[in-house]
mmCIF file of C-alpha atoms and ligand atoms in Angstrom:
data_model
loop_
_atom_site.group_PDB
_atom_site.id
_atom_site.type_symbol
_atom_site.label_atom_id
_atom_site.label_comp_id
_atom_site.label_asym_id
_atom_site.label_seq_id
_atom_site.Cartn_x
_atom_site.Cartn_y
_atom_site.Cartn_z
ATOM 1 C CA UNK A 134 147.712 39.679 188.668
ATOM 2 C CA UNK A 135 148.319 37.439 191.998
ATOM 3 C CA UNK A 136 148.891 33.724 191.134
ATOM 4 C CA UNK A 137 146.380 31.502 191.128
ATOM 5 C CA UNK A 138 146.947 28.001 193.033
ATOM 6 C CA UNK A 139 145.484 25.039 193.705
ATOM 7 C CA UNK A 140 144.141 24.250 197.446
ATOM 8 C CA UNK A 141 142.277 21.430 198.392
ATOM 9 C CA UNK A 142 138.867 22.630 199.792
ATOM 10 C CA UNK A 143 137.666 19.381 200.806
ATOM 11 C CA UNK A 144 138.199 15.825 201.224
ATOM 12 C CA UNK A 145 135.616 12.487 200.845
ATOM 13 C CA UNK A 146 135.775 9.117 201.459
ATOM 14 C CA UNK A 147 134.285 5.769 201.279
ATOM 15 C CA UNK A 148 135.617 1.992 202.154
ATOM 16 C CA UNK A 149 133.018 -0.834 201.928
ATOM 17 C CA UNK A 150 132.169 -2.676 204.750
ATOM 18 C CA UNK A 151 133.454 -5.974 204.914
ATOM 19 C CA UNK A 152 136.519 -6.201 206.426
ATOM 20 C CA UNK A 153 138.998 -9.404 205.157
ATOM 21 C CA UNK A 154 141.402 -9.696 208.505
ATOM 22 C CA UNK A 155 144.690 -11.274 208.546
ATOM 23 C CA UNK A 156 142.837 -14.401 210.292
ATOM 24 C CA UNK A 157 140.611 -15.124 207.491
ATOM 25 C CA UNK A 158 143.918 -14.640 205.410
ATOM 26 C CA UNK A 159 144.826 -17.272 207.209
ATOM 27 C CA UNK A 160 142.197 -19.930 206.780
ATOM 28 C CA UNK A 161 142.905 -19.213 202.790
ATOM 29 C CA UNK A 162 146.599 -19.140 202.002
ATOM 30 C CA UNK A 163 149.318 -20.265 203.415
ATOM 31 C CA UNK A 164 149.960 -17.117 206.187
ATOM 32 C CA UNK A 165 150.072 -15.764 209.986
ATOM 33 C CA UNK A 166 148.624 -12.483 211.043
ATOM 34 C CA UNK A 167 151.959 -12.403 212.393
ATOM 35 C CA UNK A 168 153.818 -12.389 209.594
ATOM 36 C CA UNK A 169 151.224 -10.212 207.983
ATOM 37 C CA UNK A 170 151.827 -7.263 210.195
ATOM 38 C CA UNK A 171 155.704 -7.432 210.917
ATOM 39 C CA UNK A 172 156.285 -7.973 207.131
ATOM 40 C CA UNK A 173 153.543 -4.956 205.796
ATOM 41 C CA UNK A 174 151.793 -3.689 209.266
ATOM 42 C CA UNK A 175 149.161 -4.658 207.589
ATOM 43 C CA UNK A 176 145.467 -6.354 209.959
ATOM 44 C CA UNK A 177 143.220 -5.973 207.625
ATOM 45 C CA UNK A 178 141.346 -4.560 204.192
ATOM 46 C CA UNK A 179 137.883 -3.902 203.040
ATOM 47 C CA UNK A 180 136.423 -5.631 200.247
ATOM 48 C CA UNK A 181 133.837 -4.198 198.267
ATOM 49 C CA UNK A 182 132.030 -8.280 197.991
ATOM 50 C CA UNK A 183 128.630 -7.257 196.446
ATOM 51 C CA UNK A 184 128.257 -8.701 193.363
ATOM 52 C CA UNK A 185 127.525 -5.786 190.171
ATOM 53 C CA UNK A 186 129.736 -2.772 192.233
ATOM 54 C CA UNK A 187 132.734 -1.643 190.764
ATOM 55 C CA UNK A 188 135.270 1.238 190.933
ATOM 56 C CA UNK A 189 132.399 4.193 190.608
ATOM 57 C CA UNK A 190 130.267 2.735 193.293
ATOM 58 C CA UNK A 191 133.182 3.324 195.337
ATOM 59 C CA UNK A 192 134.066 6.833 193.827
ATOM 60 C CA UNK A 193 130.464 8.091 194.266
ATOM 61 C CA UNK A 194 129.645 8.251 197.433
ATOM 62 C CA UNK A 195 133.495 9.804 198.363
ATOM 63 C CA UNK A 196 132.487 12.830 196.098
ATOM 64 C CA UNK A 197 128.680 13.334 197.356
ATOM 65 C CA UNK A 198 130.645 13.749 200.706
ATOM 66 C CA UNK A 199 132.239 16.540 199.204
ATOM 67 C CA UNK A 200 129.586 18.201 197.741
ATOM 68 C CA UNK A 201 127.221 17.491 200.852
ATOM 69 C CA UNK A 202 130.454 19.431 203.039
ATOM 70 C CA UNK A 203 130.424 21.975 200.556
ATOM 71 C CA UNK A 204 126.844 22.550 199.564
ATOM 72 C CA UNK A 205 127.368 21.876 196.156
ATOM 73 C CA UNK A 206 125.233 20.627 193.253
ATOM 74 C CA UNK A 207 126.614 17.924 190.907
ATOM 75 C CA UNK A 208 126.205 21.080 187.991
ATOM 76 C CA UNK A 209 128.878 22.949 189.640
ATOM 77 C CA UNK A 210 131.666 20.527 189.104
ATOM 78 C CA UNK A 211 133.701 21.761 186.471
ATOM 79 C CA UNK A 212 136.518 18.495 185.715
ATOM 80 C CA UNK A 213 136.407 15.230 187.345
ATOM 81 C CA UNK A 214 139.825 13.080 187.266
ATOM 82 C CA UNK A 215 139.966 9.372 187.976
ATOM 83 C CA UNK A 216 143.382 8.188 189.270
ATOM 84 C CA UNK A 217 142.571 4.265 188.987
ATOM 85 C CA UNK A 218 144.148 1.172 187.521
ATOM 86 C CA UNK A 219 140.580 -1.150 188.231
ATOM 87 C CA UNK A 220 138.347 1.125 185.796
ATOM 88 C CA UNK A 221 134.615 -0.044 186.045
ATOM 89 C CA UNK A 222 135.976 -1.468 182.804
ATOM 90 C CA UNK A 223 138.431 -1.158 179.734
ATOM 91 C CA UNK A 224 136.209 1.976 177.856
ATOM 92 C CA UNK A 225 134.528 3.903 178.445
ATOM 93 C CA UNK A 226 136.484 5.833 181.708
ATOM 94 C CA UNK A 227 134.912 5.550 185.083
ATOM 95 C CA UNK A 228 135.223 9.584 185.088
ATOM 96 C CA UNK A 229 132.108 8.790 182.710
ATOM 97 C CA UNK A 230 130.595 6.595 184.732
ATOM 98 C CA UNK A 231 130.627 8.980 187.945
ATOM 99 C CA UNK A 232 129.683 11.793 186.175
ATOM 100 C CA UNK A 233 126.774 10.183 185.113
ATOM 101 C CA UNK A 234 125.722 8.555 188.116
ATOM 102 C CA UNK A 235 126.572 11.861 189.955
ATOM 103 C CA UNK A 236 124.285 14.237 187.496
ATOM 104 C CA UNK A 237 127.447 16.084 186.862
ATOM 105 C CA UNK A 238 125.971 17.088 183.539
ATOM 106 C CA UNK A 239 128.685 20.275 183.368
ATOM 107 C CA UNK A 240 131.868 18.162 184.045
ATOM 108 C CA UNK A 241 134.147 16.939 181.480
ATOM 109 C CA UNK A 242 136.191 14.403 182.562
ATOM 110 C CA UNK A 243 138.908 11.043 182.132
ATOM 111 C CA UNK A 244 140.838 8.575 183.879
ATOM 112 C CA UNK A 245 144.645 8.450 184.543
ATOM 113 C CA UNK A 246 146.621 5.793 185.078
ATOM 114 C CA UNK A 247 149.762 5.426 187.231
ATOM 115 C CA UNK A 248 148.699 2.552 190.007
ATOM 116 C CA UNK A 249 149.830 3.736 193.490
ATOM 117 C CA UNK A 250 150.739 7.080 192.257
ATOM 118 C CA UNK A 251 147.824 7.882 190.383
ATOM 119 C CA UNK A 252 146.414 10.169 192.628
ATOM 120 C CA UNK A 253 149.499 11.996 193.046
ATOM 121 C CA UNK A 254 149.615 12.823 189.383
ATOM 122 C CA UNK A 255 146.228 13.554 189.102
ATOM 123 C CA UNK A 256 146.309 15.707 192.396
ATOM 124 C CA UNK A 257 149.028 17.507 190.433
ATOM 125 C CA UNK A 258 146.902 17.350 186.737
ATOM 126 C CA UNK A 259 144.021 18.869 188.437
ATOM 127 C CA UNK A 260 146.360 21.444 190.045
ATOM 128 C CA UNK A 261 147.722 22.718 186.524
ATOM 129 C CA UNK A 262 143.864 23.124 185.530
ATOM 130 C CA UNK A 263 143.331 25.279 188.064
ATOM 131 C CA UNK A 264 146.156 27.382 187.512
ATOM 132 C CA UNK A 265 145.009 28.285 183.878
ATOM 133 C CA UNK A 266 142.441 29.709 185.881
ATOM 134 C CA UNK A 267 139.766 28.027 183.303
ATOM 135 C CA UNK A 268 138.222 25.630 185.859
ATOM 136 C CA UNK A 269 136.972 26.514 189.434
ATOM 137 C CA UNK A 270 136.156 23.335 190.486
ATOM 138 C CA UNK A 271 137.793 19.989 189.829
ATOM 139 C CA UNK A 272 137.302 17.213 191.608
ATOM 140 C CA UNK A 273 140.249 14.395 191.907
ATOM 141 C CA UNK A 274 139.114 10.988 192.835
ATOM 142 C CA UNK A 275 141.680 7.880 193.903
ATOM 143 C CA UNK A 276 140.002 4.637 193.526
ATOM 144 C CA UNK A 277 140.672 1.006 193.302
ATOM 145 C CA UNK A 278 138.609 -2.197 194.100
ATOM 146 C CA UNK A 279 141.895 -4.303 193.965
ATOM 147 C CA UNK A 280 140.077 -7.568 194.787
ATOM 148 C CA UNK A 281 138.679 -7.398 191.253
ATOM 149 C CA UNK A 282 142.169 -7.896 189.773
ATOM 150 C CA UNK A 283 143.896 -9.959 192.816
ATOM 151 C CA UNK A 284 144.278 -14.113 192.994
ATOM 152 C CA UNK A 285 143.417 -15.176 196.336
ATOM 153 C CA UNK A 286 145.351 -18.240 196.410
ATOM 154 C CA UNK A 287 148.702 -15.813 195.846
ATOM 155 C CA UNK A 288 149.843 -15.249 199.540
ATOM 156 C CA UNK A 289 152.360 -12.892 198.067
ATOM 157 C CA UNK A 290 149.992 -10.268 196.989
ATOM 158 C CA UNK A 291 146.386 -11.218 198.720
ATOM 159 C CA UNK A 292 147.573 -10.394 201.928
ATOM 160 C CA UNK A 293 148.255 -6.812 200.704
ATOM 161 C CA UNK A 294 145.667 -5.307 198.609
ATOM 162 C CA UNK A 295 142.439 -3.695 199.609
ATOM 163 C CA UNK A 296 139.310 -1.383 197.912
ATOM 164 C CA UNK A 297 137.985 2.045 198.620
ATOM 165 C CA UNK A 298 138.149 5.748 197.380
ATOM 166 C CA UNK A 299 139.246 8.982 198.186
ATOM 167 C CA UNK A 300 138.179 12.329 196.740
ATOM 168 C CA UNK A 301 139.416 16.261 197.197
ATOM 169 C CA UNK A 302 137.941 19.493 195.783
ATOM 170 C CA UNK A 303 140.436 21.663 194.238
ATOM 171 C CA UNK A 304 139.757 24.908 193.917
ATOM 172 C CA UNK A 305 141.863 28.594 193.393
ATOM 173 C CA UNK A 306 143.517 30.342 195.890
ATOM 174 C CA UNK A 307 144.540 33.804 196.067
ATOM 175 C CA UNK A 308 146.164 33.635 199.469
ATOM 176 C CA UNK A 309 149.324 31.137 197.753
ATOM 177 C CA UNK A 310 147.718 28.034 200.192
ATOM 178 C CA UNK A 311 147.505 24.827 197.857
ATOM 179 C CA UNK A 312 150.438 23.185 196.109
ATOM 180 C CA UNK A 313 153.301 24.095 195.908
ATOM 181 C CA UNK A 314 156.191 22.162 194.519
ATOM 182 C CA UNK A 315 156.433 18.666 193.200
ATOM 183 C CA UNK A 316 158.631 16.380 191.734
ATOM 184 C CA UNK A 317 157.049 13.474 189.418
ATOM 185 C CA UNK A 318 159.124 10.207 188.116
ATOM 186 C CA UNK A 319 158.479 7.334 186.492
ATOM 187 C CA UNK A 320 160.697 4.787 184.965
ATOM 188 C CA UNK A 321 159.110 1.891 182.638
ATOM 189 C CA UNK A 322 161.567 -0.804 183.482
ATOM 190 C CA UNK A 323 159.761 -1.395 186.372
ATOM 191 C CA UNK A 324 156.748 -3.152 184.462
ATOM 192 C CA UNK A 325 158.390 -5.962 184.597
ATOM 193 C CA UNK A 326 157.980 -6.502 188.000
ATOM 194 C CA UNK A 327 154.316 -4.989 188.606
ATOM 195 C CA UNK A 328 151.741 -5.557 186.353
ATOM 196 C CA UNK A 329 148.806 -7.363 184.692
ATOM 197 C CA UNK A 330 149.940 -9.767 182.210
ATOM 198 C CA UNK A 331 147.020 -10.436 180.110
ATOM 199 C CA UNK A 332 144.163 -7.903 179.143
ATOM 200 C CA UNK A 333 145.379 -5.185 176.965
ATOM 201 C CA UNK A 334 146.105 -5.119 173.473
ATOM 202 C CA UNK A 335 149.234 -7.261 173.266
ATOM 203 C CA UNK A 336 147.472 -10.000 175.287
ATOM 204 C CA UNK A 337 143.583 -9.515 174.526
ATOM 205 C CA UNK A 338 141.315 -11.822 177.182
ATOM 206 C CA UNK A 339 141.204 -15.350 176.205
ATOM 207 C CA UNK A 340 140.055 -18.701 177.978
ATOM 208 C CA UNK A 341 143.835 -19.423 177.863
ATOM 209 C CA UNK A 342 144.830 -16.322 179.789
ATOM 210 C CA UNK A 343 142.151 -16.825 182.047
ATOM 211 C CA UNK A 344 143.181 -20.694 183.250
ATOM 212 C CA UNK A 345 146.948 -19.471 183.275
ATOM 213 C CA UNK A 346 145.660 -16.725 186.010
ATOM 214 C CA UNK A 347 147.326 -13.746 183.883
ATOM 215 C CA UNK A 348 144.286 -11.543 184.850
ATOM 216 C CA UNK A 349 145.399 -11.197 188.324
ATOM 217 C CA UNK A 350 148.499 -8.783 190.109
ATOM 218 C CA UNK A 351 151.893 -10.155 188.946
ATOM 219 C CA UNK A 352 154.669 -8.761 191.723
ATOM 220 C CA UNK A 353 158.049 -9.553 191.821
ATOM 221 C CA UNK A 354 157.682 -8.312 195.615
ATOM 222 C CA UNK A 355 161.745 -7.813 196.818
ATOM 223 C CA UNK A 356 162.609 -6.124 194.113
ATOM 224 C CA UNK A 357 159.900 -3.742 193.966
ATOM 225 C CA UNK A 358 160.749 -2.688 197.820
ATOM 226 C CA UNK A 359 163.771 -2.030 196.761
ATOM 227 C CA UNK A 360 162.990 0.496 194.458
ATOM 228 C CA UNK A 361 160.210 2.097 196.546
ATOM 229 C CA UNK A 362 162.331 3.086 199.519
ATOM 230 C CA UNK A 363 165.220 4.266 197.643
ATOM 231 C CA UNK A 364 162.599 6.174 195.359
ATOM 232 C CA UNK A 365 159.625 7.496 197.867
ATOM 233 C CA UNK A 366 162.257 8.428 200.419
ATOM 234 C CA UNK A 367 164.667 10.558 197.510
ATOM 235 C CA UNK A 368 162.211 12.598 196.213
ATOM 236 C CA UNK A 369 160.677 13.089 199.820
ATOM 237 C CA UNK A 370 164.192 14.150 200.036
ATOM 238 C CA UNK A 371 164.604 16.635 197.646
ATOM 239 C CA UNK A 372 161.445 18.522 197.251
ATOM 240 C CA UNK A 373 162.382 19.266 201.062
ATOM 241 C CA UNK A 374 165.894 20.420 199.760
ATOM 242 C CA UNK A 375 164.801 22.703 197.151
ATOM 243 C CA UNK A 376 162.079 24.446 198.868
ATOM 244 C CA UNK A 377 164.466 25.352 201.675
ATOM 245 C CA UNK A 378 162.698 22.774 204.551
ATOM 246 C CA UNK A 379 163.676 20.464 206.492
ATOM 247 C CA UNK A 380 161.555 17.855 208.654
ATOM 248 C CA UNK A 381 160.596 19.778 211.519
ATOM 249 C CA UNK A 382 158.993 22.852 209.156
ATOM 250 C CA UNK A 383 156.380 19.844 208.077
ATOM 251 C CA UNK A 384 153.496 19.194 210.076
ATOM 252 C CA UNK A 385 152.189 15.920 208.287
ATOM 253 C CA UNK A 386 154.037 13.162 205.725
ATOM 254 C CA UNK A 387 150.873 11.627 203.826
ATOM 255 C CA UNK A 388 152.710 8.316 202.273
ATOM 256 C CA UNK A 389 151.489 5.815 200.068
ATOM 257 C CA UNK A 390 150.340 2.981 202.389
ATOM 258 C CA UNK A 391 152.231 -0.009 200.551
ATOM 259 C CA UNK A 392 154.487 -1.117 203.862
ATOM 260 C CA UNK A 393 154.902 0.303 206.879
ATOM 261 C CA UNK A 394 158.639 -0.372 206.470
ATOM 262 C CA UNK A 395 158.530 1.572 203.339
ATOM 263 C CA UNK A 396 156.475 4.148 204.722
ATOM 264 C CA UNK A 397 159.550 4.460 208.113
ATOM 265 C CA UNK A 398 162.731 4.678 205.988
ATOM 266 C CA UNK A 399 160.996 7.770 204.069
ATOM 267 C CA UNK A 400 160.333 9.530 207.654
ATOM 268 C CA UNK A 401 163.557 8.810 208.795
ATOM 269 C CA UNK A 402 165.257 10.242 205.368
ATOM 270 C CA UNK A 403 163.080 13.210 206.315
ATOM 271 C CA UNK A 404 164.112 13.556 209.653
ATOM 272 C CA UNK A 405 160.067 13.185 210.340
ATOM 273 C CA UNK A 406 159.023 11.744 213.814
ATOM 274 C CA UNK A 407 156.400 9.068 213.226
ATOM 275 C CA UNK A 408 153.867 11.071 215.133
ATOM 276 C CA UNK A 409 153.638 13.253 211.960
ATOM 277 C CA UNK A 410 153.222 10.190 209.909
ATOM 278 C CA UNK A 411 149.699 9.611 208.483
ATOM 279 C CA UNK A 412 149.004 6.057 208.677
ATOM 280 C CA UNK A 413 146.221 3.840 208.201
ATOM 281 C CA UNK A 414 147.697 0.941 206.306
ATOM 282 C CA UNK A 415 146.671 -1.266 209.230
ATOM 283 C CA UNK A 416 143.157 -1.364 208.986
ATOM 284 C CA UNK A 417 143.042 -0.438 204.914
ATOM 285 C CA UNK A 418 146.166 -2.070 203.516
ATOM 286 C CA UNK A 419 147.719 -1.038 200.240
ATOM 287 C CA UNK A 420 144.177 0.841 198.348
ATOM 288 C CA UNK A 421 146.256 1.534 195.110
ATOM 289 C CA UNK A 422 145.357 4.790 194.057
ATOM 290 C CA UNK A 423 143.092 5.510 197.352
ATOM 291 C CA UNK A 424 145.797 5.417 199.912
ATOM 292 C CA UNK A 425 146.666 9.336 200.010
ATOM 293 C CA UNK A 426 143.200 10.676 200.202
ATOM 294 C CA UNK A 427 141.869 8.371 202.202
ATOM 295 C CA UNK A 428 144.664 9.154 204.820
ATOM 296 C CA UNK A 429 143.689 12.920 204.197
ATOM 297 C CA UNK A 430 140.246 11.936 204.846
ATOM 298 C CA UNK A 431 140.778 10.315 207.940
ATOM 299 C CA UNK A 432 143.249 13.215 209.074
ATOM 300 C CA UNK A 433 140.986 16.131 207.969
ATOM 301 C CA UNK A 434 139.621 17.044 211.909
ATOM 302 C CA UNK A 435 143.550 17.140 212.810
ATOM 303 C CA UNK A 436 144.444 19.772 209.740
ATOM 304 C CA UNK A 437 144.583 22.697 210.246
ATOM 305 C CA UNK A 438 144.871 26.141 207.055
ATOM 306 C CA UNK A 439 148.725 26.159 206.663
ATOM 307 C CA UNK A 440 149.785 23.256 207.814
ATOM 308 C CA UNK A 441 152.381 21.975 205.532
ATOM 309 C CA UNK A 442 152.035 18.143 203.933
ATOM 310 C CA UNK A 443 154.343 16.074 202.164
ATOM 311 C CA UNK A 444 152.737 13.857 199.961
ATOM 312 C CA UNK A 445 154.427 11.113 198.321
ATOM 313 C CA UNK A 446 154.068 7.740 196.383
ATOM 314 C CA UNK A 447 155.536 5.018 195.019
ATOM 315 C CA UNK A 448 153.578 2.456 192.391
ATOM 316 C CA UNK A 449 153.706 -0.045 189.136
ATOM 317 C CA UNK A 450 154.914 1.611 186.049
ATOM 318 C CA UNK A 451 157.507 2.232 188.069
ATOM 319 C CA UNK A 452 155.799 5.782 188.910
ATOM 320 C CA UNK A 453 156.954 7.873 191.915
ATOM 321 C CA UNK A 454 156.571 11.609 192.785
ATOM 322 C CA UNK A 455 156.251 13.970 196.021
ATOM 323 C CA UNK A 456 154.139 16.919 196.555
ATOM 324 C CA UNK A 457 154.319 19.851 198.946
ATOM 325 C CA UNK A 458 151.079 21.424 199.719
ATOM 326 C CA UNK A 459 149.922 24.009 202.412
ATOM 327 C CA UNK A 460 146.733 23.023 203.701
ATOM 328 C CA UNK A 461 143.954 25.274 202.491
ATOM 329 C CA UNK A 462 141.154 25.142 205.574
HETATM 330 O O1 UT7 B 765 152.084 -0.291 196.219
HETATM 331 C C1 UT7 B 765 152.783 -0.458 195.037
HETATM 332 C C2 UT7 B 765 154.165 -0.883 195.232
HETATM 333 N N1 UT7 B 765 154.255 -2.102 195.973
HETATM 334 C C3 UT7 B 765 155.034 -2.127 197.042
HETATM 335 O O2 UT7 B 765 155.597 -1.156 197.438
HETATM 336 C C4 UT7 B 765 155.241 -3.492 197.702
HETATM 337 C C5 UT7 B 765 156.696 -3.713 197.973
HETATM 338 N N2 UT7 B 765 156.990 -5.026 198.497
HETATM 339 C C6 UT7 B 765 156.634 -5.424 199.747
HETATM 340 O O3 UT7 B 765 155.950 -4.712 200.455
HETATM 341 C C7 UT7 B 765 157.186 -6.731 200.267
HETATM 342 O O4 UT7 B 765 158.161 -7.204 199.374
HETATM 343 C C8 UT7 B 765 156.122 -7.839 200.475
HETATM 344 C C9 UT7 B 765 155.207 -7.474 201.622
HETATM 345 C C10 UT7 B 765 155.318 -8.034 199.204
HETATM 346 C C11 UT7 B 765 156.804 -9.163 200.823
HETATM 347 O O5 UT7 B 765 157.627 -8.972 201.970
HETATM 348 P P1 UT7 B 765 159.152 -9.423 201.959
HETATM 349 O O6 UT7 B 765 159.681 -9.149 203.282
HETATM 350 O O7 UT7 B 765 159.822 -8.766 200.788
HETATM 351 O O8 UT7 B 765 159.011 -10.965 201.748
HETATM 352 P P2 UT7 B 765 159.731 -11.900 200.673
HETATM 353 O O9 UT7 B 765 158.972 -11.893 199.396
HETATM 354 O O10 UT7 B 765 161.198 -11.587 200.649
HETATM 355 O O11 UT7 B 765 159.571 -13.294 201.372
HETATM 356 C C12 UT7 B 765 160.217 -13.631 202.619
HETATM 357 C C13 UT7 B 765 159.752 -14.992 203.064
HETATM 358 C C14 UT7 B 765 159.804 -16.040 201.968
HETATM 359 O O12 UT7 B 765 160.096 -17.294 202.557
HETATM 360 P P3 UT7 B 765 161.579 -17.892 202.515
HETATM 361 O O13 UT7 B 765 161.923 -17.992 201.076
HETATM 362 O O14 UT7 B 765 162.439 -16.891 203.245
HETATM 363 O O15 UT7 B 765 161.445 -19.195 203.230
HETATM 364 C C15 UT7 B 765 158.390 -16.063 201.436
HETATM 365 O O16 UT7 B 765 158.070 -17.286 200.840
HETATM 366 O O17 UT7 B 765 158.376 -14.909 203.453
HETATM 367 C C16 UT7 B 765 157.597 -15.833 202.693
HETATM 368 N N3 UT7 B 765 156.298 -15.228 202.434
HETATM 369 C C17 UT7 B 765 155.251 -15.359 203.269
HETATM 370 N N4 UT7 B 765 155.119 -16.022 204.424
HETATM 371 C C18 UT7 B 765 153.922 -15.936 205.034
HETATM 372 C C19 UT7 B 765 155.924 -14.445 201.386
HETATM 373 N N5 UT7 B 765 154.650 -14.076 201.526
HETATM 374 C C20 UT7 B 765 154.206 -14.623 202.681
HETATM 375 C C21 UT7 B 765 152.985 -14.597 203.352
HETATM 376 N N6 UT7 B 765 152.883 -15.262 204.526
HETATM 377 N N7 UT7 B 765 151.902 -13.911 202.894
#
């Protein structure tokens, strides 16, 4: 029997509508849109500001794009993954919660965690699915409303974060379009310098947590660039290596949207010209689990069936990982 793979069939999106620009940034904390956009490329971020919304408001209407593109019914989704650190809350998993609001009464479905990678290794979960050739339809949502979890006096992280959501339909493929090859990391050293310090089990919520701020982004921000170029730009690296490519046989790298410098040293390593660079960190910043299918979403006019992608990512945990896909429509 052929193989079965895993091709995206469609792509959805959604970012709320207020936009937080580097000039209000700068009526708040201690900042310049200059510095702002040299330092990230960053000019501004949506915020998802109405009171009661959460991660699945976000998630929602990304997929209903899908199914609208695809004239699907909520009944015909078979899986639905959640790559998101901001959950709607602690239990049960937003995949729930969108289901539900969906009426995707046939879906089973949970949340992974792995912060900026987390659609990348859900992308990659959803793929294996597939493969078993058990499920025809799983959907694989990205989404984080960061300003739920950031401290807007902290000009080291407020100036970076944003909200919104990105969704794809993976499906099977008999003509070996889909992904391809990846290579996954992670490395658990690097909590100490990403995380949230209070809120789980070792330190449950408490009115002390809350006054010392430890509900809010901790980033020790140097050190964590550090390991995100070396680390985005060697796996980039590699997965080129072993499947026999080099930069000019991809048409698109799809990076994490963390810092524009970040996002440069990992073209250059793959000999990429930045016209084959997806990039909308400027007017999104860093969406957390978002950033790859929102670019997809805002590329998905330029794609065309074959195209190769590189995707990659680099996020808390430390996690880290690079896919190559062929572009299934
Ligand atoms: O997405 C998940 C993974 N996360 C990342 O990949 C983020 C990786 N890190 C970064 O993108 C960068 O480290 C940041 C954008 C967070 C910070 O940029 P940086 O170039 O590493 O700045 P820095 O922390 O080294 O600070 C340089 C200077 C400092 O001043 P002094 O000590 O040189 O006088 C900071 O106090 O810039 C100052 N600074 C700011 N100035 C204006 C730090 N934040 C700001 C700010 N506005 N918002």
């Amino acid at each position: 029997m052929q193989k079965i793979t895993a091709a995206i069939t469609a792509v959805g999106g959604y970012v709320p509508e207020y936009k937080l620009t580097n000039k209000i940034l700068e009526t708040m904390v201690d900042t310049t849109d200059e510095w702002i956009l040299t330092r990230t490329g960053i000019s501004e971020r949506r915020i998802l500001n109405t009171p009661g919304l959460g991660a699945s408001d976000m998630a929602v209407p990304a997929i209903q794009e899908i199914l609208t593109k695809k004239q699907l019914e909520p009944t015909d989704i078979d899986v639905i993954i959640c790559a998101t650190v901001t959950p709607d809350m602690v239990f049960p998993a937003t995949a729930n919660v969108i289901a539900d609001k969906l009426g995707a009464t046939n879906a089973w479905g949970f949340d992974l965690a792995a912060a900026c990678s987390g659609f990348l290794y859900a992308l990659n979960v959803g793929a294996s699915l597939i493969e078993t050739n058990r499920y025809k339809r799983v959907l694989v949502v990205g989404v984080d409303k960061m300003s739920s979890i950031i401290d807007y006096t902290d000009r080291a992280t407020c100036i970076i974060f944003g909200d919104g959501a990105g969704a794809v339909l993976l499906e099977p493929n008999h003509d070996g379009l889909g992904i391809q090859d990846s290579i996954l990391k992670s490395n658990g050293e690097g909590r100490h310098y990403l995380h949230m310090k209070a809120g789980g089990s070792v330190k449950p919520a408490s009115i002390d947590t809350v006054t010392a701020k430890e509900h809010f982004v901790y980033q020790d921000g140097k050190t964590v660039f550090k390991y995100a170029v070396a680390g985005m730009a060697d796996v980039s690296y590699e997965l080129l290596q072993r499947n026999n490519l080099t930069g000019d046989d991809i048409q698109w790298l799809v990076p994490h949207q963390a810092n524009m410098r970040i996002i440069t040293a990992t073209a250059e390593r793959m000999g990429l010209p930045m016209e084959k660079v997806m990039l909308n960190i400027e007017k999104y910043g860093n969406t957390t689990a978002a950033t790859l299918p929102l670019c997809l979403w805002d590329w998905e006019q330029k794609l065309n069936k074959g195209d190769k992608l590189v995707l990659a990512a680099f996020g808390g945990g430390f996690t880290w990982g690079a896919t190559l896909l062929h572009w299934g429509y």
